[in-house]
Amino acid sequence: MIKRKGIVASGGVGIGKAYLIREDDLYVPKKNIAHADISREIYRLEEALIKTRGQISGIQEKISKEIGFDHGRIFEAHFLVLEDRMLIEDVIKQIKNKKVNVEYAFSQSIRKYIDTLLKLNDEYLRERVIDIKDVARRVMQSMLKEKSPEFINLKEKRIIVAHDLTPSQTAAIPKEKVLGFAVDVGGRTSHTAIIARSLGIPAVVGLKDITKIVKEQNQLIVDGFSGIVVVKPTKKRLDEYEKKIAIYSKEIEAAKKPKIGKAVTKDGKAVEISANIELPEEVGLVKKYGADGIGLYRTEYVFLGKKEMPSEEEQYKAYSRIVKKVNPDPVIIRTIDVGGDKILSQPGLTQEAGSFLGWRAIRFCLARPDIFKTQLRAILRASAEGKVKIMFPMISGVEELRQAKKLVTASKKELAKEGKKFDSDIEIGAMIEVPSAALTADFLAKECNFFSIGTNDLIQYSLAVDRTNEKVAYLYEPGHPAVLKLIKSIIDSGHKNNIWVGMCGEMSAEPVLAFLLVGLGIDELSMPPPQVLKIKELIQKITFEEAKKAAQKALSFSVARDVEKYLRGVLRKALDKDFFDFLRV
Ligand code: PEP
Ligand code: MG
C-alpha cells in the first residue's frame, strides 16, 4: 500500500481500478484490424516515419542556419529511433501477429524500447530518452493527425490517473465511467478540478508523481475530502473507506430535498444561488440541485478540441438548448474565455499555453471580431428563447468594456436588419477578475448592468499565485485580507451605482466564505451544481445581521487563517451540530 497527499479538488470518495494516462501518451486507441488491413497499417507506419524524418531534417537545417554551425548531434537520437530496424520490425510484428492498429502497436513498442534503455547502464542513452519520447510523439501525432481525447475509451468504471488533463481532454472523457481523478499537477481552481466539482466526481490534484507510482489496473482510493490517494490499499483500509462512502451517499440523499426554495436569511435577505456549467450535459444538474439559474456558462468548451471554429448556427443551437432547459430562470452566458490553461486547437491561432497574462479572454475576442461577433450573434439569437445575460471575461478597464459593448450593438443591428429575433434589452455584465478592474469598479459599474466576481483569477492575479501550480497552492488563499478588501470594494462600488454584484469563482461554494460574502452584501453566488443545496440551506439558517457583523470583524484580521478560524467559530455557534458537521468546514 502506498499513500500520497495532494490538493483537495472535488469532494467524495472513489474506489476502483486505475486508468493511466501517461504524460507522454497520446491517448492511443487500440483497435482490432482485419487481416486485409495489415498492409495498410504498415504503409501508414512508413508514411509517418518518412514525414517525421522530413520534419526533423527541417528543424535541423533551421537550427544550423540560425546558430551558424552544425548542431546535428542534437538529433542523433531522433534519427536513431526513426531508422532503428529492430523497433520498426517489432511494430510490424505486432500489427501482423496481434492484428492491432499501427498507433497502438507503435506505442507498445516504443514503451518497451524506452524501458530497455532506462535499464541499461549507459548514462548517454538514458539521457536520450527525452529525445526518443519527442520523436515518438511526432510519429504518433502524424499517425493520429492530432491529439484525440475521445480515444479515452473506458469500458468499465475507472479512476483516471494523469499527469495533467487539458480541459478538452477532460470534456471528452465519458463521465459516467469515471470514479475519480488523481492528477500530478494543478491546484484547486485548475480546470480539471472545476469540472470534477461540477460533476460531483471525487478528485485530488497536485499529487506530483502519482503517474509514476500507479500502474494500469492498480486498485486505488481517491479521497476527495482529505486529498489522499491510496494505491493498492489493504483490506482493512478498503473496508474503512467503503463505510465512508456509505455515510457520504446517505448525506447526499438527505441533502437532495426536492424543494429547497430560495436562499433567504432568517431576517429576509435574499441571495440568488445559481450554478456554473461548462458542458451541455451538466444542464440537467441545474434544476436537479435546485439552482436559481445559471450564473456562469463557460462557453469556451464549445470551441475547445475542435478542428474548426463552431459556426453561428452550431453555437446558437448549443446555447438555445441550454437556455430553453433552464427557462424561465436566467442563464448568464460568458463569452469565450480561452487562454491560460484553455488553449484552442484550431489552426492559425497562436495562443500561449500556460500564460494567464497573455492573449486571452476578452483580449483575444477584441483582436478577432470575426470570431467574437459570430458568438455574440449566436448568444443574442438564443436570448429570444428565454432569459439570457451576456458577460465578458477578464475585463481590465473601461475601454475594453466599451469596445465589447460596441460589438454587441453592431451585432444587434445586423440581426434586426436580417429580421432575426433577440432580447433588445439584454443585460450586459463584466467579470471582475483582474485587480485593475476591481480597483476601477466604480467606473465600470456605470457602464454595465451587473458584475460577477471571478475569484479564481482575481486571487491568482492579486496574490501573484498561478492557480494551476501545485507548488504554490499553499499561497492561494481566498480569505487573504487583500482579496477580501478587493471584494468588499467591488460590491460597494456596484451597489453605489445601483447594479447587482454576484460571484462565480469557486470561493462562493466554500461555506465559511459564503457566509462572509452574504455579510458583505453579495446579491448572487454561482457555483458547481452539487454545492448549491448546501449553500442554500446555510443561508436559510443564518441572519443577515449576524453575517454582516461577522464580515466586519473578519476584515480586521491580518492573515487568512485567522479569518477562516473566526468565521468557523461563529458558524459553529450559529448552526446545529449535524448541519455544521455536514458542511465539513
Ligand atoms: C474565475 O476566474 O473566477 C472564473 C469563474 O472563471 P474561470 O474559472 O473560468 O477562469
Ligand atoms: Mg476567470
XYZ file of C-alpha atoms and ligand atoms in Angstrom:
596
model
C 0.000 0.000 0.000
C 1.281 3.490 -0.887
C -0.302 6.753 0.257
C 0.067 10.156 -1.361
C -1.280 13.535 -0.269
C -2.325 16.128 -2.815
C -4.711 19.058 -3.054
C -8.424 18.557 -2.481
C -10.177 19.330 -5.765
C -13.604 17.722 -5.504
C -15.290 16.037 -2.535
C -16.368 12.413 -2.258
C -14.572 9.094 -2.243
C -13.895 6.930 -5.285
C -12.630 3.354 -5.193
C -11.675 1.483 -8.326
C -9.042 0.430 -10.805
C -6.694 2.940 -12.372
C -6.861 4.079 -15.968
C -3.454 5.578 -16.511
C -2.822 8.392 -18.928
C 0.913 8.910 -19.044
C 2.292 12.330 -19.832
C 3.892 11.043 -22.984
C 0.812 9.183 -24.130
C -1.206 10.473 -26.996
C -4.335 8.642 -25.910
C -3.757 5.815 -28.273
C -6.760 3.807 -29.311
C -6.479 0.056 -29.527
C -8.405 -1.241 -32.497
C -8.536 -4.753 -33.834
C -7.954 -4.870 -37.550
C -8.845 -7.380 -40.245
C -6.170 -9.448 -41.968
C -6.758 -7.478 -45.153
C -5.856 -4.224 -43.384
C -2.366 -5.282 -42.292
C -0.581 -3.821 -45.325
C -2.476 -0.542 -44.980
C -1.329 -0.189 -41.361
C 2.286 -0.955 -42.307
C 2.073 1.644 -45.061
C 0.808 4.196 -42.508
C 3.839 3.443 -40.337
C 6.260 4.038 -43.237
C 4.431 7.212 -44.132
C 4.624 8.576 -40.576
C 8.331 7.726 -40.306
C 9.125 9.495 -43.576
C 7.095 12.539 -42.571
C 8.781 12.770 -39.181
C 12.228 12.369 -40.750
C 11.385 15.310 -43.024
C 10.217 17.393 -40.064
C 13.370 16.748 -38.091
C 15.674 17.439 -41.041
C 13.827 20.732 -41.450
C 14.356 21.679 -37.811
C 17.988 20.589 -38.025
C 18.572 22.758 -41.054
C 16.889 25.764 -39.451
C 18.967 25.447 -36.296
C 22.198 25.068 -38.271
C 21.358 28.169 -40.283
C 20.347 30.262 -37.280
C 23.152 29.220 -34.982
C 25.705 29.015 -37.725
C 27.306 25.646 -37.044
C 26.358 22.040 -37.108
C 24.058 21.111 -34.269
C 23.295 17.805 -35.888
C 24.245 15.790 -32.849
C 21.190 17.077 -31.032
C 19.095 14.985 -33.372
C 21.218 11.881 -33.311
C 18.780 10.074 -31.051
C 15.820 11.158 -33.133
C 17.241 9.592 -36.280
C 18.390 6.604 -34.256
C 14.783 5.832 -33.468
C 13.403 6.530 -36.920
C 15.933 4.211 -38.519
C 16.031 1.512 -35.898
C 15.160 -1.683 -37.774
C 14.581 -3.634 -34.558
C 11.953 -1.151 -33.431
C 10.286 -0.948 -36.814
C 10.202 -4.716 -37.145
C 8.749 -5.060 -33.681
C 5.899 -2.731 -34.655
C 5.263 -4.655 -37.877
C 5.336 -7.938 -35.971
C 2.684 -6.662 -33.596
C 0.473 -5.435 -36.419
C 0.738 -8.800 -38.144
C 0.534 -11.129 -35.165
C -1.780 -9.253 -32.843
C -3.836 -7.638 -35.631
C -3.867 -4.262 -33.971
C -3.774 -0.758 -35.439
C -0.406 0.863 -36.105
C -0.736 3.603 -33.455
C -1.289 1.064 -30.749
C 1.499 -1.239 -31.962
C 3.915 1.689 -32.173
C 3.060 2.928 -28.687
C 3.641 -0.538 -27.228
C 6.980 -1.000 -28.998
C 8.233 2.441 -28.037
C 7.353 1.818 -24.426
C 9.383 -1.396 -24.474
C 12.218 0.464 -26.195
C 12.313 3.179 -23.537
C 12.041 0.710 -20.668
C 15.026 -1.205 -22.073
C 17.096 1.956 -22.426
C 16.309 3.017 -18.887
C 17.585 -0.314 -17.593
C 20.922 -0.045 -19.448
C 23.915 1.094 -17.561
C 24.612 3.815 -20.085
C 24.245 7.384 -18.965
C 24.213 8.769 -22.508
C 21.447 6.500 -23.730
C 19.398 7.078 -20.601
C 19.607 10.795 -21.166
C 18.409 10.347 -24.715
C 15.056 9.031 -23.518
C 13.611 12.507 -23.618
C 14.564 12.806 -27.311
C 13.110 9.410 -28.014
C 9.846 10.448 -26.388
C 9.860 13.571 -28.519
C 10.347 11.717 -31.766
C 7.817 9.067 -30.768
C 5.310 11.805 -30.083
C 5.918 13.270 -33.528
C 5.439 9.929 -35.230
C 2.320 9.302 -33.211
C 0.909 12.752 -33.906
C 1.425 12.240 -37.578
C -0.439 8.926 -37.427
C -3.216 10.247 -35.248
C -3.299 13.564 -37.135
C -3.976 15.372 -33.853
C -4.395 14.723 -30.173
C -7.658 12.893 -29.922
C -9.017 12.910 -26.432
C -12.065 10.930 -27.471
C -9.757 7.953 -27.596
C -10.013 7.707 -23.843
C -12.001 4.609 -24.250
C -13.378 3.423 -20.930
C -15.251 0.160 -20.973
C -15.755 -0.019 -17.225
C -15.751 2.488 -14.402
C -12.232 3.599 -13.580
C -10.181 6.179 -11.728
C -8.375 8.449 -14.187
C -4.730 8.932 -13.265
C -2.947 11.567 -15.309
C -0.042 13.945 -15.232
C -2.283 16.699 -16.494
C -5.551 16.839 -18.348
C -6.367 19.653 -20.700
C -9.918 20.996 -20.476
C -10.725 19.491 -23.856
C -9.485 16.087 -22.737
C -11.474 16.317 -19.531
C -14.524 17.358 -21.515
C -14.178 14.345 -23.802
C -13.951 11.669 -21.097
C -17.178 9.674 -20.652
C -18.039 10.972 -17.171
C -20.403 8.164 -16.226
C -17.402 5.839 -16.349
C -15.217 7.929 -14.050
C -14.967 7.080 -10.346
C -12.373 9.710 -9.576
C -9.420 11.749 -10.757
C -5.857 11.631 -9.419
C -3.635 14.153 -11.165
C 0.066 15.061 -10.801
C -0.271 18.802 -11.346
C -2.801 21.563 -10.749
C -4.461 23.490 -7.955
C -7.990 23.874 -6.643
C -9.129 26.121 -9.460
C -7.407 24.426 -12.376
C -9.981 23.329 -14.891
C -9.848 19.600 -14.206
C -10.716 20.426 -10.598
C -13.574 22.696 -11.658
C -15.130 20.129 -13.977
C -14.748 17.340 -11.421
C -16.530 19.510 -8.864
C -19.317 20.389 -11.257
C -19.931 16.738 -11.995
C -19.560 15.671 -8.374
C -16.661 13.318 -9.163
C -14.075 12.924 -6.365
C -10.727 14.411 -7.363
C -7.290 15.046 -5.921
C -4.803 17.165 -7.892
C -1.250 18.364 -7.294
C -0.108 14.833 -6.400
C 3.265 15.491 -8.104
C 4.256 11.936 -9.058
C 1.141 9.794 -8.887
C 1.534 8.745 -12.549
C 4.927 7.301 -11.700
C 3.626 5.270 -8.766
C 0.414 3.880 -10.175
C 0.357 1.061 -12.683
C -2.543 0.376 -15.028
C -5.322 -1.540 -13.249
C -3.913 -0.908 -9.748
C -6.633 -0.650 -7.121
C -6.953 2.967 -5.907
C -8.817 5.025 -3.357
C -9.295 8.716 -4.160
C -10.365 10.581 -1.047
C -11.554 13.971 -2.244
C -12.221 15.137 1.314
C -8.725 14.806 2.704
C -6.750 14.949 -0.552
C -5.338 11.454 -0.027
C -4.848 8.826 -2.696
C -4.151 5.260 -1.614
C -2.535 2.905 -4.107
C -3.100 -0.840 -3.644
C -4.959 -0.408 -0.325
C -5.044 -3.133 2.307
C -8.314 -4.930 3.030
C -8.644 -3.007 6.296
C -8.245 0.348 4.558
C -10.728 -0.635 1.863
C -13.354 -1.581 4.466
C -12.836 1.737 6.230
C -13.429 3.619 3.009
C -16.427 1.537 1.923
C -18.039 2.685 5.176
C -17.148 6.305 4.440
C -18.777 6.011 1.021
C -21.965 4.593 2.557
C -22.211 7.507 5.021
C -21.444 10.049 2.339
C -24.088 8.652 -0.047
C -26.679 8.897 2.725
C -25.723 12.531 3.323
C -26.072 13.307 -0.373
C -29.503 11.702 -0.497
C -30.578 13.540 2.638
C -29.438 16.826 1.145
C -31.432 16.319 -2.043
C -34.550 17.839 -0.623
C -36.695 18.333 -3.684
C -37.984 21.789 -2.865
C -35.249 23.676 -1.119
C -36.771 27.012 -2.121
C -34.931 30.287 -2.272
C -31.892 31.200 -0.222
C -33.320 33.801 2.137
C -31.785 34.516 5.524
C -33.951 34.277 8.655
C -34.282 38.075 8.622
C -35.277 38.271 4.975
C -32.156 38.972 2.889
C -32.395 37.029 -0.386
C -29.345 35.753 -2.259
C -29.645 34.146 -5.704
C -27.847 30.826 -5.799
C -27.033 29.808 -9.323
C -24.946 27.151 -10.998
C -21.753 27.172 -13.038
C -21.708 24.878 -16.027
C -19.114 24.010 -18.607
C -20.616 21.244 -20.672
C -24.115 20.945 -22.113
C -24.502 17.604 -20.325
C -24.342 19.429 -16.979
C -27.513 21.390 -17.665
C -29.666 18.657 -16.116
C -27.863 19.204 -12.808
C -29.010 22.830 -12.575
C -32.624 22.003 -11.744
C -31.749 18.719 -10.020
C -29.754 20.542 -7.361
C -32.249 23.403 -7.075
C -30.184 26.273 -8.532
C -31.952 29.540 -9.371
C -30.472 29.606 -12.875
C -27.014 29.581 -14.441
C -24.629 32.229 -13.130
C -21.773 31.204 -15.392
C -21.896 29.217 -18.585
C -18.285 28.742 -19.705
C -18.811 28.710 -23.467
C -15.196 28.024 -24.351
C -15.932 24.308 -24.161
C -17.962 24.693 -27.364
C -14.701 25.740 -29.027
C -12.080 23.531 -27.391
C -10.720 20.409 -29.018
C -12.309 21.198 -32.397
C -10.557 21.426 -35.745
C -12.664 24.377 -36.854
C -14.425 27.256 -35.156
C -18.043 26.354 -34.466
C -20.427 28.227 -36.773
C -23.043 30.726 -35.586
C -25.739 28.128 -36.202
C -23.900 25.463 -34.217
C -23.380 27.861 -31.316
C -26.946 29.123 -31.482
C -28.216 25.551 -31.180
C -25.899 24.774 -28.244
C -26.826 27.949 -26.346
C -30.537 27.849 -27.019
C -30.770 24.222 -25.901
C -29.392 25.286 -22.515
C -31.494 28.461 -22.343
C -34.710 26.563 -23.093
C -33.932 23.912 -20.497
C -33.336 26.472 -17.755
C -36.186 28.805 -18.748
C -37.758 30.763 -17.003
C -34.601 31.061 -14.877
C -31.770 33.171 -16.278
C -28.603 31.963 -17.997
C -25.514 34.141 -17.889
C -23.542 33.282 -20.980
C -19.919 34.209 -20.677
C -18.240 34.967 -23.974
C -15.318 32.784 -24.947
C -12.582 32.771 -22.305
C -9.668 30.972 -23.902
C -6.027 31.175 -22.965
C -4.320 30.248 -19.703
C -4.985 26.543 -19.371
C -7.682 26.519 -22.075
C -5.971 26.545 -25.441
C -7.732 26.448 -28.787
C -6.609 23.842 -31.272
C -7.905 25.493 -34.444
C -5.104 26.279 -36.901
C -3.786 29.835 -37.203
C -4.300 30.824 -33.575
C -1.035 31.074 -31.773
C -2.106 31.127 -28.174
C 0.490 30.876 -25.458
C -0.179 27.774 -23.385
C 0.005 28.405 -19.665
C 0.133 32.179 -19.940
C -2.553 33.732 -17.815
C -1.295 37.227 -18.584
C -1.302 36.945 -22.323
C -3.600 36.905 -25.301
C -6.699 35.508 -23.675
C -10.393 36.043 -22.972
C -11.704 39.493 -23.998
C -8.300 40.451 -25.441
C -8.483 37.544 -27.839
C -12.114 38.364 -28.691
C -11.430 42.021 -29.428
C -8.490 41.067 -31.620
C -10.674 38.603 -33.523
C -14.003 40.393 -34.006
C -14.925 37.823 -36.653
C -14.916 35.046 -34.041
C -16.373 37.280 -31.335
C -19.264 38.605 -33.403
C -20.214 35.128 -34.535
C -20.550 34.210 -30.886
C -22.388 37.401 -29.934
C -24.906 36.873 -32.721
C -25.482 33.295 -31.546
C -25.955 34.427 -27.921
C -28.312 37.231 -28.961
C -30.393 34.842 -31.042
C -30.561 32.437 -28.075
C -31.856 35.343 -25.954
C -35.133 35.084 -27.891
C -35.655 31.628 -26.343
C -35.508 32.553 -22.655
C -33.751 34.801 -20.155
C -30.159 35.434 -21.229
C -27.478 37.800 -19.964
C -24.082 38.378 -21.595
C -20.903 38.502 -19.548
C -17.378 39.437 -20.643
C -14.371 37.725 -19.043
C -11.129 39.371 -17.961
C -12.184 42.981 -18.428
C -9.229 45.065 -17.249
C -10.639 48.561 -17.756
C -13.446 50.694 -19.150
C -12.125 50.834 -22.702
C -12.303 47.095 -23.167
C -15.849 47.059 -21.852
C -16.844 49.818 -24.264
C -15.296 48.052 -27.255
C -17.016 44.794 -26.379
C -20.361 46.564 -25.951
C -19.927 48.249 -29.321
C -19.680 44.842 -30.938
C -22.867 43.760 -29.159
C -24.644 46.839 -30.543
C -23.308 46.129 -34.034
C -24.457 42.511 -33.817
C -27.907 43.618 -32.663
C -28.191 45.974 -35.643
C -27.238 43.223 -38.058
C -29.753 40.811 -36.586
C -32.502 43.427 -36.609
C -31.818 44.096 -40.288
C -31.993 40.398 -41.014
C -35.305 40.182 -39.148
C -33.900 37.787 -36.538
C -35.308 37.837 -33.018
C -33.345 38.702 -29.866
C -33.851 40.400 -26.499
C -33.091 44.048 -27.244
C -32.792 44.847 -23.504
C -30.328 42.047 -22.794
C -28.279 42.710 -19.644
C -24.537 43.040 -20.090
C -22.129 42.306 -17.269
C -18.413 42.379 -16.614
C -16.471 39.742 -14.780
C -14.302 41.380 -12.196
C -11.288 39.136 -12.048
C -8.374 41.448 -12.781
C -7.111 43.719 -9.976
C -7.270 46.785 -12.251
C -10.973 46.127 -12.837
C -11.533 45.646 -9.112
C -9.858 48.963 -8.387
C -11.836 50.794 -11.054
C -15.124 49.028 -10.375
C -16.833 52.373 -9.700
C -16.138 53.426 -13.315
C -17.069 50.062 -14.791
C -20.309 49.927 -12.803
C -21.585 52.994 -14.642
C -21.286 51.208 -17.968
C -22.765 47.761 -17.367
C -25.770 46.056 -15.776
C -24.035 43.711 -13.360
C -20.750 42.399 -12.018
C -19.720 38.829 -11.377
C -16.552 38.477 -9.340
C -14.238 35.826 -10.761
C -12.190 34.965 -7.728
C -10.394 32.060 -9.393
C -8.465 34.583 -11.418
C -8.746 37.552 -9.078
C -6.915 35.571 -6.383
C -4.170 34.438 -8.743
C -3.621 37.947 -10.091
C -3.802 39.823 -6.811
C -1.634 37.367 -4.860
C 0.632 36.534 -7.832
C -0.060 32.822 -7.431
C -0.534 30.685 -10.556
C -3.837 28.916 -9.996
C -2.659 25.736 -11.713
C 0.681 25.383 -9.959
C 0.617 22.876 -7.116
C 3.939 24.153 -5.773
C 2.460 27.500 -4.796
C -1.027 26.215 -3.981
C -0.451 26.898 -0.282
C -0.370 30.619 -1.103
C -3.676 30.538 -2.944
C -5.860 31.919 -0.166
C -9.394 33.171 -0.851
C -9.501 34.505 2.712
C -6.382 36.652 2.249
C -7.096 40.187 3.532
C -6.051 41.653 0.169
C -8.655 39.552 -1.614
C -11.353 40.388 0.920
C -10.651 44.102 0.639
C -10.927 43.950 -3.142
C -14.190 42.007 -2.926
C -15.708 44.443 -0.468
C -14.817 47.408 -2.625
C -16.233 45.733 -5.784
C -19.545 45.024 -4.021
C -19.744 48.546 -2.594
C -18.944 50.147 -5.959
C -21.613 48.072 -7.690
C -24.238 48.928 -5.099
C -23.389 52.617 -5.117
C -24.128 52.575 -8.819
C -27.300 50.525 -8.439
C -26.140 47.364 -10.144
C -26.200 43.878 -8.680
C -22.992 42.059 -7.812
C -22.509 38.309 -7.921
C -19.614 35.904 -7.665
C -18.897 32.923 -9.902
C -15.446 31.950 -8.626
C -15.121 28.738 -6.653
C -14.881 30.745 -3.429
C -18.661 31.159 -3.403
C -19.121 27.459 -2.622
C -16.893 27.482 0.482
C -19.402 27.632 3.359
C -17.457 29.908 5.714
C -16.608 32.295 2.908
C -20.142 32.246 1.515
C -21.281 33.330 4.986
C -18.776 36.196 4.832
C -19.895 37.174 1.315
C -23.520 37.322 2.407
C -22.382 39.645 5.173
C -20.614 41.834 2.606
C -23.919 42.170 0.757
C -23.337 39.912 -2.263
C -26.503 39.515 -4.372
C -25.738 36.266 -6.120
C -23.433 33.289 -5.668
C -22.796 30.916 -8.549
C -21.132 27.554 -8.005
C -20.789 23.936 -9.178
C -24.313 22.431 -9.095
C -23.624 19.822 -6.371
C -22.756 22.626 -3.900
C -25.999 24.566 -4.360
C -28.151 22.788 -1.770
C -25.562 23.075 0.959
C -25.104 26.817 0.475
C -28.847 27.470 0.152
C -29.520 25.635 3.359
C -26.718 27.507 5.109
C -28.190 30.875 4.103
C -31.642 29.819 5.288
C -30.167 29.062 8.720
C -28.390 32.379 9.364
C -29.374 36.028 9.732
C -28.090 38.867 7.569
C -27.386 40.824 10.740
C -25.019 38.200 12.165
C -23.344 37.722 8.774
C -22.774 41.483 8.480
C -21.272 41.644 11.932
C -19.033 38.652 11.269
C -17.894 40.089 7.922
C -16.927 43.357 9.528
C -14.885 41.584 12.174
C -13.351 39.190 9.595
C -11.984 42.154 7.674
C -9.961 43.200 10.692
C -7.742 40.096 10.674
C -4.364 40.302 9.021
C -3.979 36.655 7.940
C -6.306 34.313 6.057
C -6.058 31.523 8.595
C -7.440 33.763 11.337
C -10.263 34.945 9.107
C -11.398 31.391 8.444
C -10.902 30.262 12.030
C -13.014 33.125 13.293
C -15.820 32.519 10.768
C -15.806 28.803 11.543
C -16.230 29.637 15.214
C -19.203 31.899 14.511
C -20.883 29.278 12.337
C -20.254 26.530 14.881
C -22.241 28.551 17.389
C -24.973 29.611 14.974
C -25.725 26.211 13.415
C -26.896 22.911 14.824
C -24.126 20.363 15.171
C -25.335 17.942 12.488
C -25.555 20.628 9.845
C -22.221 22.136 10.870
C -20.579 18.693 10.540
C -22.271 18.161 7.204
C -20.683 21.368 5.890
C -17.226 19.871 6.587
C -15.715 23.287 7.136
C -12.942 32.935 -12.248
O -11.875 33.321 -12.712
O -13.251 33.048 -11.044
C -13.947 32.278 -13.096
C -15.132 31.977 -12.644
O -13.607 31.970 -14.371
P -12.656 30.762 -14.809
O -12.504 29.838 -13.629
O -13.337 30.096 -15.958
O -11.406 31.453 -15.179
Mg -11.599 33.557 -14.817
